[in-house]
Every structure is written in C-alpha cells, then in structure tokens.
C-alpha cells in the first residue's frame, strides 16, 4: 500500500474506533417527507425542506420551464456569461423579503460564507464568532487574515465584554452568528445583538439558513422579535425551506456591489443554474403568500416538544441529546426500525459528549406522525436512562 492509502486508511480506522466514521447512504426523497432507503420507505424527520417546496408542483414547473428554455448550466461565472436574468429577478425578490436594498446570489450557502467573510475583513480586523456557529462561518473566517475570536453561545454579555475590550484595537470588527442555530434550533438574541453591534460600529452578519421561510413570518430571524432586529448583513441559503439550491447575502447596495466585484466565490465559481433561480422565485411566491404554511413547521415542532415535556421549540429544529456518539446511533437505528428517519449528529459537527438526534419538522408531517414519534422517543430516552 502506498503512503496515501495508508494515511487515509489509518485515519478511517481511528474514526471507526470512536464511532465517528461517517457513511453515505443512497436516499431518494419521493416527496417532502418520505425517503426511500435500502428498499424501505421511511418518514423523514431529518430534511431541511421545511415547507416541502422541493416537490411543490409550482416550484417544479418553474424549474422545468427554465430548464427547457435555458438549459442545465449557466455556462460561466456570473461576471462572464453566467448571469442569467432570472438570477437578478431572484436577487430583487430576496432583498424585498429581507427588507434590504440589494442581494447577491451565490452557488450555495457554503460558498456565500466562504466568499463574504474574507472579502469584508482583512489584516488589522477582528471577527467575533458564536462558538456554535455553522462550520462554513468558521471556514470563511479562517480564509481571512483577520484575528478570529469566539464568544460563548448566545451570550450577549460576553460579546459586549469582548467588544468593549478589543474594539479600539481593530480597524473593523465583524460579528457572525447563525440566526437560527442549525444543530440546536435556538435563535440568536438579535434584539440585543443588533443595537450592541451598532453601538460599537461592529458589523453584524446573520446566517439565516434555517430562519428564512419558517420564522419571522417567513422573513427570517430578523423579523422573529417584537421589533424588527435587522443586521446589516443577512446571509442565507436557498437549499432549506426554499427547497432548492444556492445561497445569498442581503445588504445595502454598496456592500452588495463590492461583494459582486470581489468575492472569490462569485468571481471564480460558475453562476447558479437558471432552473435553480426559477425554482427559488416560485418558492418565494409561496412563502410570501401563504402565512399558514410558513407557520406550520414551528407548530409541529412545538407539538413534539410539548409531548416530550421539553421547552417550546423556537424553530423547526429540535435536538434530543444522548451524549455518547454510540447512544445516539443506537437510538437512530431503533427509530429507523419503526419507520422514522432521524439522523444522529455526532462530533465534530456538535461538541464532544453532545451527540444527539436532530429532529426537523415539516409543514407536511401529520400531527399524528409527530405524536407517534414523540411516544417512540420518550420510550428510547427511558431505556437509555435505565
Ligand atoms: C446548511 C447551512 C449552510 C450551508 O448552506 P448550503 O446552501 O447547504 O451550502 C450554511 N449555514 C448554515 C447555518 C446551514 O445550516
């Protein structure tokens, strides 16, 4: 065996020994909530397609029309020939939804964060990151020569302390956080963070991958508080409640124009396929016109948390912690045997000792299935504790 295979094989064996090896399982999503896996059909409580829009007839038809007209790919970077007019229509729609002057669409949410952060920060700047922020916010921060410091999860006092201590020593400070935390389902306290950051002339950026379409009446976490708490940088993805693929940033026009000129993941990556832009526009039509649909995922999540005696869900994401990775895997297999697809989330996606089942709720789940699932989980927790 050559050294490359030996290196990879050794790494895999070490992960396997810690129950941390991951494997891909071919999974066909046949509608918004059912998946086919290994010849079985399961109800998924692991998809982020919170509104089932990936299979909505109007969204699929819009994608099919754009596909027939414009083909499968955009052909080049947006700055060359890849800026299909649908992408600009989509940007207008996203900016309106978020109450921003302008928007920039990227190939994915990951590409958005790894493009935005190093474009807005450099030598002599500081990036403050919530300790539970999504991996691609960390990845984007690591691409910047700026100093990177974490603050304790959702701890506004800690953030205030760090800003007071460090602000004067840096040219610019960027503060980054999930709007809705992807593995915990809680909301960042934007009602306190927005004024705090403004008072220190620090730029606040929210990653609202799990907020748009499902909280704040569908407009995302900036709109989830009594008064609008809108940071100057609102990033998000088209890949979750919007049901397709792609990412975006909403901000004031000079910021967006600068990102379009300089963000490496815009300049050096191919434009979003036109059919994805068309699908996202159709999904936004539905999100903006159906407030009942938009409220359903959180309602289902609250049905689940109430049945289990957990604090009321703030978003469609509910974690149930099992601690050791092996315990979460055992619970996952038991639920799968009952027809439920709920994926165990293990380190390094979550901190060591906090392996969990991460439940996500869809507008398309029936209340009966949610309650049946809660019964099954209650039994598993009792067994794990015994
Ligand atoms: C999923 C996710 C992303 C990445 O978005 P993609 O469009 O899937 O690349 C970014 N941030 C958060 C918080 C996410 O949950």
mmCIF file of C-alpha atoms and ligand atoms in Angstrom:
data_model
loop_
_atom_site.group_PDB
_atom_site.id
_atom_site.type_symbol
_atom_site.label_atom_id
_atom_site.label_comp_id
_atom_site.label_asym_id
_atom_site.label_seq_id
_atom_site.Cartn_x
_atom_site.Cartn_y
_atom_site.Cartn_z
ATOM 1 C CA UNK A 1 0.000 0.000 0.000
ATOM 2 C CA UNK A 2 1.360 3.449 -0.792
ATOM 3 C CA UNK A 3 1.607 6.153 1.830
ATOM 4 C CA UNK A 4 -1.517 7.962 0.657
ATOM 5 C CA UNK A 5 -3.788 4.938 1.072
ATOM 6 C CA UNK A 6 -2.086 4.097 4.368
ATOM 7 C CA UNK A 7 -2.703 7.654 5.615
ATOM 8 C CA UNK A 8 -6.405 7.602 4.685
ATOM 9 C CA UNK A 9 -6.922 4.030 5.933
ATOM 10 C CA UNK A 10 -5.308 4.835 9.275
ATOM 11 C CA UNK A 11 -7.465 7.940 9.738
ATOM 12 C CA UNK A 12 -10.619 5.956 8.934
ATOM 13 C CA UNK A 13 -9.744 3.142 11.340
ATOM 14 C CA UNK A 14 -9.199 5.660 14.162
ATOM 15 C CA UNK A 15 -12.584 7.317 13.468
ATOM 16 C CA UNK A 16 -14.313 3.947 13.261
ATOM 17 C CA UNK A 17 -12.947 3.042 16.711
ATOM 18 C CA UNK A 18 -14.628 6.200 18.129
ATOM 19 C CA UNK A 19 -17.979 5.648 16.332
ATOM 20 C CA UNK A 20 -17.136 8.732 14.276
ATOM 21 C CA UNK A 21 -16.763 7.235 10.815
ATOM 22 C CA UNK A 22 -19.490 8.521 8.524
ATOM 23 C CA UNK A 23 -21.025 6.708 5.604
ATOM 24 C CA UNK A 24 -23.188 7.869 2.752
ATOM 25 C CA UNK A 25 -26.487 6.047 2.337
ATOM 26 C CA UNK A 26 -28.220 6.456 -1.035
ATOM 27 C CA UNK A 27 -31.564 8.037 -0.151
ATOM 28 C CA UNK A 28 -34.324 9.015 -2.567
ATOM 29 C CA UNK A 29 -36.715 11.705 -1.395
ATOM 30 C CA UNK A 30 -40.006 10.811 -3.038
ATOM 31 C CA UNK A 31 -41.920 13.825 -1.686
ATOM 32 C CA UNK A 32 -41.452 16.458 1.011
ATOM 33 C CA UNK A 33 -41.313 13.990 3.923
ATOM 34 C CA UNK A 34 -40.800 10.408 2.698
ATOM 35 C CA UNK A 35 -37.478 8.828 1.820
ATOM 36 C CA UNK A 36 -36.539 5.532 0.202
ATOM 37 C CA UNK A 37 -33.555 3.850 1.768
ATOM 38 C CA UNK A 38 -32.369 0.264 1.363
ATOM 39 C CA UNK A 39 -35.692 -0.804 -0.144
ATOM 40 C CA UNK A 40 -37.728 0.711 2.707
ATOM 41 C CA UNK A 41 -39.861 3.850 2.808
ATOM 42 C CA UNK A 42 -39.372 5.957 5.939
ATOM 43 C CA UNK A 43 -40.899 9.204 7.233
ATOM 44 C CA UNK A 44 -38.051 11.682 7.420
ATOM 45 C CA UNK A 45 -37.568 13.949 10.408
ATOM 46 C CA UNK A 46 -34.146 14.957 9.128
ATOM 47 C CA UNK A 47 -34.784 17.021 5.990
ATOM 48 C CA UNK A 48 -34.390 20.803 5.992
ATOM 49 C CA UNK A 49 -37.017 21.141 3.258
ATOM 50 C CA UNK A 50 -39.340 22.545 5.940
ATOM 51 C CA UNK A 51 -42.180 23.513 3.637
ATOM 52 C CA UNK A 52 -41.919 20.587 1.221
ATOM 53 C CA UNK A 53 -41.235 23.072 -1.569
ATOM 54 C CA UNK A 54 -38.611 20.850 -3.248
ATOM 55 C CA UNK A 55 -41.561 18.790 -4.504
ATOM 56 C CA UNK A 56 -44.190 21.517 -4.860
ATOM 57 C CA UNK A 57 -45.834 21.329 -8.307
ATOM 58 C CA UNK A 58 -45.470 25.085 -8.915
ATOM 59 C CA UNK A 59 -41.814 25.094 -7.926
ATOM 60 C CA UNK A 60 -41.047 22.058 -10.076
ATOM 61 C CA UNK A 61 -42.932 23.550 -13.037
ATOM 62 C CA UNK A 62 -40.980 26.811 -12.765
ATOM 63 C CA UNK A 63 -37.708 24.863 -12.732
ATOM 64 C CA UNK A 64 -38.816 22.714 -15.677
ATOM 65 C CA UNK A 65 -39.757 25.775 -17.764
ATOM 66 C CA UNK A 66 -36.416 27.431 -17.052
ATOM 67 C CA UNK A 67 -34.600 24.186 -17.800
ATOM 68 C CA UNK A 68 -36.334 23.889 -21.171
ATOM 69 C CA UNK A 69 -35.514 27.481 -22.057
ATOM 70 C CA UNK A 70 -32.041 27.990 -20.587
ATOM 71 C CA UNK A 71 -30.554 24.506 -20.247
ATOM 72 C CA UNK A 72 -28.926 22.790 -17.295
ATOM 73 C CA UNK A 73 -25.981 25.045 -16.567
ATOM 74 C CA UNK A 74 -25.252 28.760 -16.561
ATOM 75 C CA UNK A 75 -22.108 28.335 -18.651
ATOM 76 C CA UNK A 76 -19.631 30.548 -16.802
ATOM 77 C CA UNK A 77 -19.025 32.794 -13.831
ATOM 78 C CA UNK A 78 -21.722 35.418 -13.388
ATOM 79 C CA UNK A 79 -19.168 38.082 -14.333
ATOM 80 C CA UNK A 80 -18.574 36.382 -17.695
ATOM 81 C CA UNK A 81 -21.787 34.989 -19.255
ATOM 82 C CA UNK A 82 -23.388 33.186 -16.290
ATOM 83 C CA UNK A 83 -25.636 35.974 -15.014
ATOM 84 C CA UNK A 84 -28.981 34.717 -16.296
ATOM 85 C CA UNK A 85 -31.727 37.379 -15.907
ATOM 86 C CA UNK A 86 -33.556 35.035 -13.520
ATOM 87 C CA UNK A 87 -30.708 35.439 -11.027
ATOM 88 C CA UNK A 88 -31.228 39.194 -10.904
ATOM 89 C CA UNK A 89 -35.000 38.725 -10.552
ATOM 90 C CA UNK A 90 -34.292 36.399 -7.650
ATOM 91 C CA UNK A 91 -31.998 38.974 -6.027
ATOM 92 C CA UNK A 92 -34.728 41.610 -6.223
ATOM 93 C CA UNK A 93 -37.143 39.207 -4.540
ATOM 94 C CA UNK A 94 -34.714 38.209 -1.778
ATOM 95 C CA UNK A 95 -33.868 41.836 -0.986
ATOM 96 C CA UNK A 96 -37.568 42.676 -0.719
ATOM 97 C CA UNK A 97 -38.284 39.717 1.572
ATOM 98 C CA UNK A 98 -35.415 40.680 3.880
ATOM 99 C CA UNK A 99 -36.097 44.408 3.834
ATOM 100 C CA UNK A 100 -32.671 45.097 2.310
ATOM 101 C CA UNK A 101 -31.536 47.372 -0.515
ATOM 102 C CA UNK A 102 -29.928 44.618 -2.551
ATOM 103 C CA UNK A 103 -28.891 40.970 -2.668
ATOM 104 C CA UNK A 104 -26.184 38.773 -4.153
ATOM 105 C CA UNK A 105 -26.880 35.145 -5.072
ATOM 106 C CA UNK A 106 -24.108 32.533 -4.724
ATOM 107 C CA UNK A 107 -23.803 28.891 -5.805
ATOM 108 C CA UNK A 108 -24.552 27.669 -2.265
ATOM 109 C CA UNK A 109 -24.711 28.856 1.321
ATOM 110 C CA UNK A 110 -21.249 27.457 1.964
ATOM 111 C CA UNK A 111 -19.897 29.402 -0.999
ATOM 112 C CA UNK A 112 -21.648 32.528 0.274
ATOM 113 C CA UNK A 113 -19.979 32.422 3.685
ATOM 114 C CA UNK A 114 -16.552 31.477 2.372
ATOM 115 C CA UNK A 115 -16.850 34.361 -0.101
ATOM 116 C CA UNK A 116 -18.372 37.104 2.041
ATOM 117 C CA UNK A 117 -16.233 36.938 5.188
ATOM 118 C CA UNK A 118 -12.744 37.193 3.635
ATOM 119 C CA UNK A 119 -13.991 39.906 1.260
ATOM 120 C CA UNK A 120 -15.199 42.134 4.105
ATOM 121 C CA UNK A 121 -12.297 41.573 6.513
ATOM 122 C CA UNK A 122 -8.513 41.600 6.356
ATOM 123 C CA UNK A 123 -5.301 42.384 8.208
ATOM 124 C CA UNK A 124 -5.979 44.537 11.279
ATOM 125 C CA UNK A 125 -9.600 43.418 11.587
ATOM 126 C CA UNK A 126 -11.315 41.161 14.109
ATOM 127 C CA UNK A 127 -14.004 38.522 13.534
ATOM 128 C CA UNK A 128 -16.085 37.512 16.559
ATOM 129 C CA UNK A 129 -17.862 34.170 16.057
ATOM 130 C CA UNK A 130 -20.504 32.432 18.187
ATOM 131 C CA UNK A 131 -18.974 29.173 19.399
ATOM 132 C CA UNK A 132 -21.807 27.136 17.862
ATOM 133 C CA UNK A 133 -21.814 28.938 14.522
ATOM 134 C CA UNK A 134 -22.085 26.779 11.411
ATOM 135 C CA UNK A 135 -18.898 25.204 10.041
ATOM 136 C CA UNK A 136 -18.917 27.403 6.934
ATOM 137 C CA UNK A 137 -18.879 30.591 9.017
ATOM 138 C CA UNK A 138 -15.720 29.245 10.655
ATOM 139 C CA UNK A 139 -14.346 28.224 7.269
ATOM 140 C CA UNK A 140 -14.984 31.720 5.900
ATOM 141 C CA UNK A 141 -13.335 33.276 8.957
ATOM 142 C CA UNK A 142 -10.260 31.061 8.539
ATOM 143 C CA UNK A 143 -9.885 32.298 4.954
ATOM 144 C CA UNK A 144 -9.433 35.843 6.251
ATOM 145 C CA UNK A 145 -6.138 37.189 7.635
ATOM 146 C CA UNK A 146 -8.195 38.896 10.373
ATOM 147 C CA UNK A 147 -7.952 37.744 14.008
ATOM 148 C CA UNK A 148 -10.747 35.328 14.926
ATOM 149 C CA UNK A 149 -12.140 35.083 18.475
ATOM 150 C CA UNK A 150 -15.146 33.072 19.630
ATOM 151 C CA UNK A 151 -17.796 34.264 22.035
ATOM 152 C CA UNK A 152 -19.893 31.986 24.223
ATOM 153 C CA UNK A 153 -23.045 30.728 22.580
ATOM 154 C CA UNK A 154 -25.767 33.405 22.522
ATOM 155 C CA UNK A 155 -24.004 35.166 25.402
ATOM 156 C CA UNK A 156 -24.596 38.861 24.687
ATOM 157 C CA UNK A 157 -22.764 39.920 27.862
ATOM 158 C CA UNK A 158 -19.667 38.054 26.725
ATOM 159 C CA UNK A 159 -19.924 39.645 23.294
ATOM 160 C CA UNK A 160 -20.311 43.087 24.920
ATOM 161 C CA UNK A 161 -17.223 42.464 27.063
ATOM 162 C CA UNK A 162 -15.157 41.410 24.046
ATOM 163 C CA UNK A 163 -16.293 44.432 22.045
ATOM 164 C CA UNK A 164 -15.523 46.820 24.902
ATOM 165 C CA UNK A 165 -12.053 45.299 25.386
ATOM 166 C CA UNK A 166 -10.983 44.962 21.771
ATOM 167 C CA UNK A 167 -12.908 47.336 19.535
ATOM 168 C CA UNK A 168 -10.412 50.199 19.720
ATOM 169 C CA UNK A 169 -7.500 47.943 18.725
ATOM 170 C CA UNK A 170 -9.022 46.986 15.387
ATOM 171 C CA UNK A 171 -9.932 48.817 12.210
ATOM 172 C CA UNK A 172 -13.142 46.843 11.571
ATOM 173 C CA UNK A 173 -14.972 44.187 13.591
ATOM 174 C CA UNK A 174 -17.300 41.619 12.021
ATOM 175 C CA UNK A 175 -19.614 39.643 14.321
ATOM 176 C CA UNK A 176 -21.006 36.411 12.863
ATOM 177 C CA UNK A 177 -23.744 34.147 14.164
ATOM 178 C CA UNK A 178 -26.398 31.748 12.970
ATOM 179 C CA UNK A 179 -29.840 33.411 13.097
ATOM 180 C CA UNK A 180 -31.377 30.021 13.903
ATOM 181 C CA UNK A 181 -28.731 27.567 15.143
ATOM 182 C CA UNK A 182 -28.555 24.598 12.836
ATOM 183 C CA UNK A 183 -27.937 21.869 15.417
ATOM 184 C CA UNK A 184 -29.789 23.349 18.427
ATOM 185 C CA UNK A 185 -32.731 25.170 16.869
ATOM 186 C CA UNK A 186 -32.454 28.201 19.156
ATOM 187 C CA UNK A 187 -32.475 31.793 17.897
ATOM 188 C CA UNK A 188 -29.647 34.302 18.271
ATOM 189 C CA UNK A 189 -30.829 37.182 20.532
ATOM 190 C CA UNK A 190 -30.777 39.671 17.668
ATOM 191 C CA UNK A 191 -32.976 42.129 19.566
ATOM 192 C CA UNK A 192 -29.942 42.703 21.828
ATOM 193 C CA UNK A 193 -27.128 41.965 19.374
ATOM 194 C CA UNK A 194 -28.203 44.415 16.667
ATOM 195 C CA UNK A 195 -28.084 47.539 18.910
ATOM 196 C CA UNK A 196 -24.952 46.313 20.717
ATOM 197 C CA UNK A 197 -23.009 45.833 17.487
ATOM 198 C CA UNK A 198 -24.251 49.150 16.097
ATOM 199 C CA UNK A 199 -23.111 50.965 19.251
ATOM 200 C CA UNK A 200 -19.585 49.583 18.746
ATOM 201 C CA UNK A 201 -19.576 50.121 14.986
ATOM 202 C CA UNK A 202 -19.221 46.359 14.596
ATOM 203 C CA UNK A 203 -20.796 44.742 11.521
ATOM 204 C CA UNK A 204 -23.253 42.016 12.437
ATOM 205 C CA UNK A 205 -23.853 39.179 9.996
ATOM 206 C CA UNK A 206 -26.539 36.547 10.483
ATOM 207 C CA UNK A 207 -26.592 33.197 8.718
ATOM 208 C CA UNK A 208 -30.312 32.568 8.365
ATOM 209 C CA UNK A 209 -30.129 29.213 6.590
ATOM 210 C CA UNK A 210 -32.760 27.803 8.975
ATOM 211 C CA UNK A 211 -34.720 31.015 9.510
ATOM 212 C CA UNK A 212 -35.937 32.091 6.100
ATOM 213 C CA UNK A 213 -39.323 30.611 5.214
ATOM 214 C CA UNK A 214 -40.089 29.388 8.736
ATOM 215 C CA UNK A 215 -39.570 32.077 11.389
ATOM 216 C CA UNK A 216 -40.487 35.769 11.476
ATOM 217 C CA UNK A 217 -43.490 35.127 9.218
ATOM 218 C CA UNK A 218 -41.129 33.607 6.639
ATOM 219 C CA UNK A 219 -38.837 36.651 6.523
ATOM 220 C CA UNK A 220 -36.324 35.049 8.852
ATOM 221 C CA UNK A 221 -34.804 35.659 12.253
ATOM 222 C CA UNK A 222 -34.541 39.464 11.859
ATOM 223 C CA UNK A 223 -38.338 39.505 11.993
ATOM 224 C CA UNK A 224 -38.759 36.998 14.840
ATOM 225 C CA UNK A 225 -38.706 39.634 17.601
ATOM 226 C CA UNK A 226 -41.253 42.161 18.820
ATOM 227 C CA UNK A 227 -39.426 44.916 16.935
ATOM 228 C CA UNK A 228 -37.526 44.168 13.736
ATOM 229 C CA UNK A 229 -33.871 43.449 14.576
ATOM 230 C CA UNK A 230 -32.182 43.701 11.221
ATOM 231 C CA UNK A 231 -28.409 43.318 10.989
ATOM 232 C CA UNK A 232 -26.602 44.999 8.083
ATOM 233 C CA UNK A 233 -25.587 41.596 6.656
ATOM 234 C CA UNK A 234 -28.284 38.905 6.271
ATOM 235 C CA UNK A 235 -26.979 35.752 4.657
ATOM 236 C CA UNK A 236 -28.980 32.624 3.900
ATOM 237 C CA UNK A 237 -29.441 29.612 1.686
ATOM 238 C CA UNK A 238 -31.916 28.577 -0.979
ATOM 239 C CA UNK A 239 -31.340 24.937 -0.026
ATOM 240 C CA UNK A 240 -33.562 24.561 3.031
ATOM 241 C CA UNK A 241 -37.105 25.984 3.345
ATOM 242 C CA UNK A 242 -36.759 27.466 -0.148
ATOM 243 C CA UNK A 243 -36.416 23.870 -1.339
ATOM 244 C CA UNK A 244 -33.704 24.192 -3.981
ATOM 245 C CA UNK A 245 -30.019 25.042 -4.042
ATOM 246 C CA UNK A 246 -27.946 28.218 -3.813
ATOM 247 C CA UNK A 247 -27.037 30.905 -1.272
ATOM 248 C CA UNK A 248 -27.430 34.658 -0.872
ATOM 249 C CA UNK A 249 -26.460 37.794 1.001
ATOM 250 C CA UNK A 250 -28.826 40.740 1.554
ATOM 251 C CA UNK A 251 -27.291 44.104 2.470
ATOM 252 C CA UNK A 252 -27.063 47.731 1.361
ATOM 253 C CA UNK A 253 -26.206 48.355 -2.267
ATOM 254 C CA UNK A 254 -22.543 49.386 -1.888
ATOM 255 C CA UNK A 255 -21.857 46.225 0.114
ATOM 256 C CA UNK A 256 -23.565 44.013 -2.467
ATOM 257 C CA UNK A 257 -21.820 45.741 -5.394
ATOM 258 C CA UNK A 258 -18.465 45.266 -3.662
ATOM 259 C CA UNK A 259 -19.199 41.558 -2.984
ATOM 260 C CA UNK A 260 -20.156 41.035 -6.637
ATOM 261 C CA UNK A 261 -16.894 42.624 -7.715
ATOM 262 C CA UNK A 262 -14.523 40.963 -5.252
ATOM 263 C CA UNK A 263 -15.904 37.839 -3.521
ATOM 264 C CA UNK A 264 -13.824 34.984 -4.905
ATOM 265 C CA UNK A 265 -16.742 32.541 -4.782
ATOM 266 C CA UNK A 266 -18.698 34.883 -7.062
ATOM 267 C CA UNK A 267 -15.849 35.778 -9.382
ATOM 268 C CA UNK A 268 -14.256 32.334 -9.767
ATOM 269 C CA UNK A 269 -17.246 29.995 -9.495
ATOM 270 C CA UNK A 270 -19.935 29.271 -12.081
ATOM 271 C CA UNK A 271 -23.252 31.121 -11.771
ATOM 272 C CA UNK A 272 -26.268 29.395 -10.283
ATOM 273 C CA UNK A 273 -28.080 27.236 -12.885
ATOM 274 C CA UNK A 274 -31.095 29.224 -14.186
ATOM 275 C CA UNK A 275 -33.564 26.462 -13.192
ATOM 276 C CA UNK A 276 -32.444 26.836 -9.562
ATOM 277 C CA UNK A 277 -33.143 30.571 -9.709
ATOM 278 C CA UNK A 278 -36.585 29.945 -11.229
ATOM 279 C CA UNK A 279 -37.419 27.371 -8.554
ATOM 280 C CA UNK A 280 -36.384 29.770 -5.791
ATOM 281 C CA UNK A 281 -38.558 32.582 -7.206
ATOM 282 C CA UNK A 282 -41.573 30.239 -7.308
ATOM 283 C CA UNK A 283 -40.830 29.135 -3.745
ATOM 284 C CA UNK A 284 -40.675 32.769 -2.593
ATOM 285 C CA UNK A 285 -44.078 33.370 -4.215
ATOM 286 C CA UNK A 286 -45.481 30.611 -1.991
ATOM 287 C CA UNK A 287 -43.643 31.753 1.152
ATOM 288 C CA UNK A 288 -44.860 35.342 0.717
ATOM 289 C CA UNK A 289 -48.467 34.379 0.027
ATOM 290 C CA UNK A 290 -49.157 31.555 2.495
ATOM 291 C CA UNK A 291 -48.625 32.580 6.097
ATOM 292 C CA UNK A 292 -50.348 29.427 7.386
ATOM 293 C CA UNK A 293 -47.897 27.167 5.525
ATOM 294 C CA UNK A 294 -44.946 29.203 6.843
ATOM 295 C CA UNK A 295 -46.092 28.772 10.461
ATOM 296 C CA UNK A 296 -46.611 25.013 10.265
ATOM 297 C CA UNK A 297 -43.062 23.694 10.813
ATOM 298 C CA UNK A 298 -42.700 25.523 14.152
ATOM 299 C CA UNK A 299 -46.219 24.467 15.153
ATOM 300 C CA UNK A 300 -45.307 20.789 14.528
ATOM 301 C CA UNK A 301 -42.034 21.193 16.418
ATOM 302 C CA UNK A 302 -43.963 22.618 19.395
ATOM 303 C CA UNK A 303 -46.367 19.690 19.295
ATOM 304 C CA UNK A 304 -43.314 17.444 19.663
ATOM 305 C CA UNK A 305 -41.624 19.446 22.433
ATOM 306 C CA UNK A 306 -44.900 19.687 24.381
ATOM 307 C CA UNK A 307 -45.447 15.920 24.120
ATOM 308 C CA UNK A 308 -41.940 15.311 25.499
ATOM 309 C CA UNK A 309 -42.082 17.991 28.186
ATOM 310 C CA UNK A 310 -39.231 19.928 26.531
ATOM 311 C CA UNK A 311 -39.040 23.752 26.371
ATOM 312 C CA UNK A 312 -41.183 25.005 23.453
ATOM 313 C CA UNK A 313 -39.371 24.852 20.113
ATOM 314 C CA UNK A 314 -38.252 28.238 18.724
ATOM 315 C CA UNK A 315 -37.731 26.895 15.210
ATOM 316 C CA UNK A 316 -38.432 23.682 13.255
ATOM 317 C CA UNK A 317 -35.240 22.134 14.726
ATOM 318 C CA UNK A 318 -35.359 20.175 17.990
ATOM 319 C CA UNK A 319 -32.289 18.394 19.378
ATOM 320 C CA UNK A 320 -32.636 15.497 21.804
ATOM 321 C CA UNK A 321 -29.260 14.836 23.422
ATOM 322 C CA UNK A 322 -27.991 11.319 24.055
ATOM 323 C CA UNK A 323 -24.386 12.216 25.000
ATOM 324 C CA UNK A 324 -22.075 9.486 23.669
ATOM 325 C CA UNK A 325 -22.000 9.021 19.895
ATOM 326 C CA UNK A 326 -22.819 5.318 20.259
ATOM 327 C CA UNK A 327 -26.025 6.058 22.249
ATOM 328 C CA UNK A 328 -27.264 8.435 19.549
ATOM 329 C CA UNK A 329 -26.539 5.825 16.873
ATOM 330 C CA UNK A 330 -28.435 3.140 18.808
ATOM 331 C CA UNK A 331 -31.472 5.438 19.136
ATOM 332 C CA UNK A 332 -31.282 6.276 15.430
ATOM 333 C CA UNK A 333 -31.335 2.571 14.479
ATOM 334 C CA UNK A 334 -34.275 1.880 16.826
ATOM 335 C CA UNK A 335 -36.319 4.688 15.256
ATOM 336 C CA UNK A 336 -35.414 3.506 11.778
ATOM 337 C CA UNK A 337 -36.788 0.061 12.621
ATOM 338 C CA UNK A 338 -40.081 1.846 13.470
ATOM 339 C CA UNK A 339 -40.177 3.646 10.130
ATOM 340 C CA UNK A 340 -38.690 7.007 11.211
ATOM 341 C CA UNK A 341 -35.632 8.527 9.573
ATOM 342 C CA UNK A 342 -33.803 10.690 12.138
ATOM 343 C CA UNK A 343 -30.079 11.096 11.677
ATOM 344 C CA UNK A 344 -27.714 11.060 14.642
ATOM 345 C CA UNK A 345 -25.441 14.111 14.753
ATOM 346 C CA UNK A 346 -22.006 13.453 16.213
ATOM 347 C CA UNK A 347 -18.790 15.368 16.846
ATOM 348 C CA UNK A 348 -17.187 17.287 15.227
ATOM 349 C CA UNK A 349 -20.499 18.656 13.930
ATOM 350 C CA UNK A 350 -21.509 19.139 17.607
ATOM 351 C CA UNK A 351 -19.272 19.376 20.717
ATOM 352 C CA UNK A 352 -17.907 16.122 22.224
ATOM 353 C CA UNK A 353 -20.351 14.436 24.619
ATOM 354 C CA UNK A 354 -23.398 16.097 22.999
ATOM 355 C CA UNK A 355 -24.219 13.542 20.291
ATOM 356 C CA UNK A 356 -27.880 13.890 19.537
ATOM 357 C CA UNK A 357 -30.815 13.105 17.388
ATOM 358 C CA UNK A 358 -31.679 16.237 15.484
ATOM 359 C CA UNK A 359 -35.361 16.337 14.587
ATOM 360 C CA UNK A 360 -36.627 18.686 11.921
ATOM 361 C CA UNK A 361 -40.314 19.292 11.346
ATOM 362 C CA UNK A 362 -42.056 19.915 8.077
ATOM 363 C CA UNK A 363 -45.352 21.540 7.201
ATOM 364 C CA UNK A 364 -46.175 18.219 5.539
ATOM 365 C CA UNK A 365 -45.850 15.983 8.626
ATOM 366 C CA UNK A 366 -49.187 14.876 10.026
ATOM 367 C CA UNK A 367 -49.850 15.719 13.677
ATOM 368 C CA UNK A 368 -50.469 12.001 14.282
ATOM 369 C CA UNK A 369 -46.997 11.082 12.991
ATOM 370 C CA UNK A 370 -45.398 13.779 15.144
ATOM 371 C CA UNK A 371 -47.122 12.410 18.256
ATOM 372 C CA UNK A 372 -46.262 8.801 17.343
ATOM 373 C CA UNK A 373 -42.635 9.870 17.007
ATOM 374 C CA UNK A 374 -42.746 11.621 20.401
ATOM 375 C CA UNK A 375 -44.018 8.393 22.018
ATOM 376 C CA UNK A 376 -41.178 6.414 20.452
ATOM 377 C CA UNK A 377 -38.561 8.947 21.577
ATOM 378 C CA UNK A 378 -39.927 9.009 25.128
ATOM 379 C CA UNK A 379 -39.545 5.214 25.297
ATOM 380 C CA UNK A 380 -35.977 5.389 23.943
ATOM 381 C CA UNK A 381 -34.941 8.061 26.449
ATOM 382 C CA UNK A 382 -36.370 5.977 29.310
ATOM 383 C CA UNK A 383 -34.398 2.981 28.056
ATOM 384 C CA UNK A 384 -31.171 4.995 27.672
ATOM 385 C CA UNK A 385 -31.529 6.315 31.227
ATOM 386 C CA UNK A 386 -32.225 2.859 32.729
HETATM 387 C C1 LIG B 1 -26.864 24.362 5.607
HETATM 388 C C2 LIG B 1 -26.208 25.554 6.168
HETATM 389 C C3 LIG B 1 -25.325 26.307 5.395
HETATM 390 C C4 LIG B 1 -24.859 25.882 4.040
HETATM 391 O O1 LIG B 1 -25.798 26.146 3.068
HETATM 392 P P1 LIG B 1 -25.759 25.284 1.716
HETATM 393 O O2 LIG B 1 -26.612 26.051 0.776
HETATM 394 O O3 LIG B 1 -26.294 23.942 2.063
HETATM 395 O O4 LIG B 1 -24.320 25.220 1.283
HETATM 396 C C5 LIG B 1 -24.822 27.470 5.935
HETATM 397 N N1 LIG B 1 -25.148 27.850 7.183
HETATM 398 C C6 LIG B 1 -25.975 27.143 7.952
HETATM 399 C C7 LIG B 1 -26.304 27.635 9.325
HETATM 400 C C8 LIG B 1 -26.517 25.962 7.481
HETATM 401 O O5 LIG B 1 -27.321 25.248 8.257
#
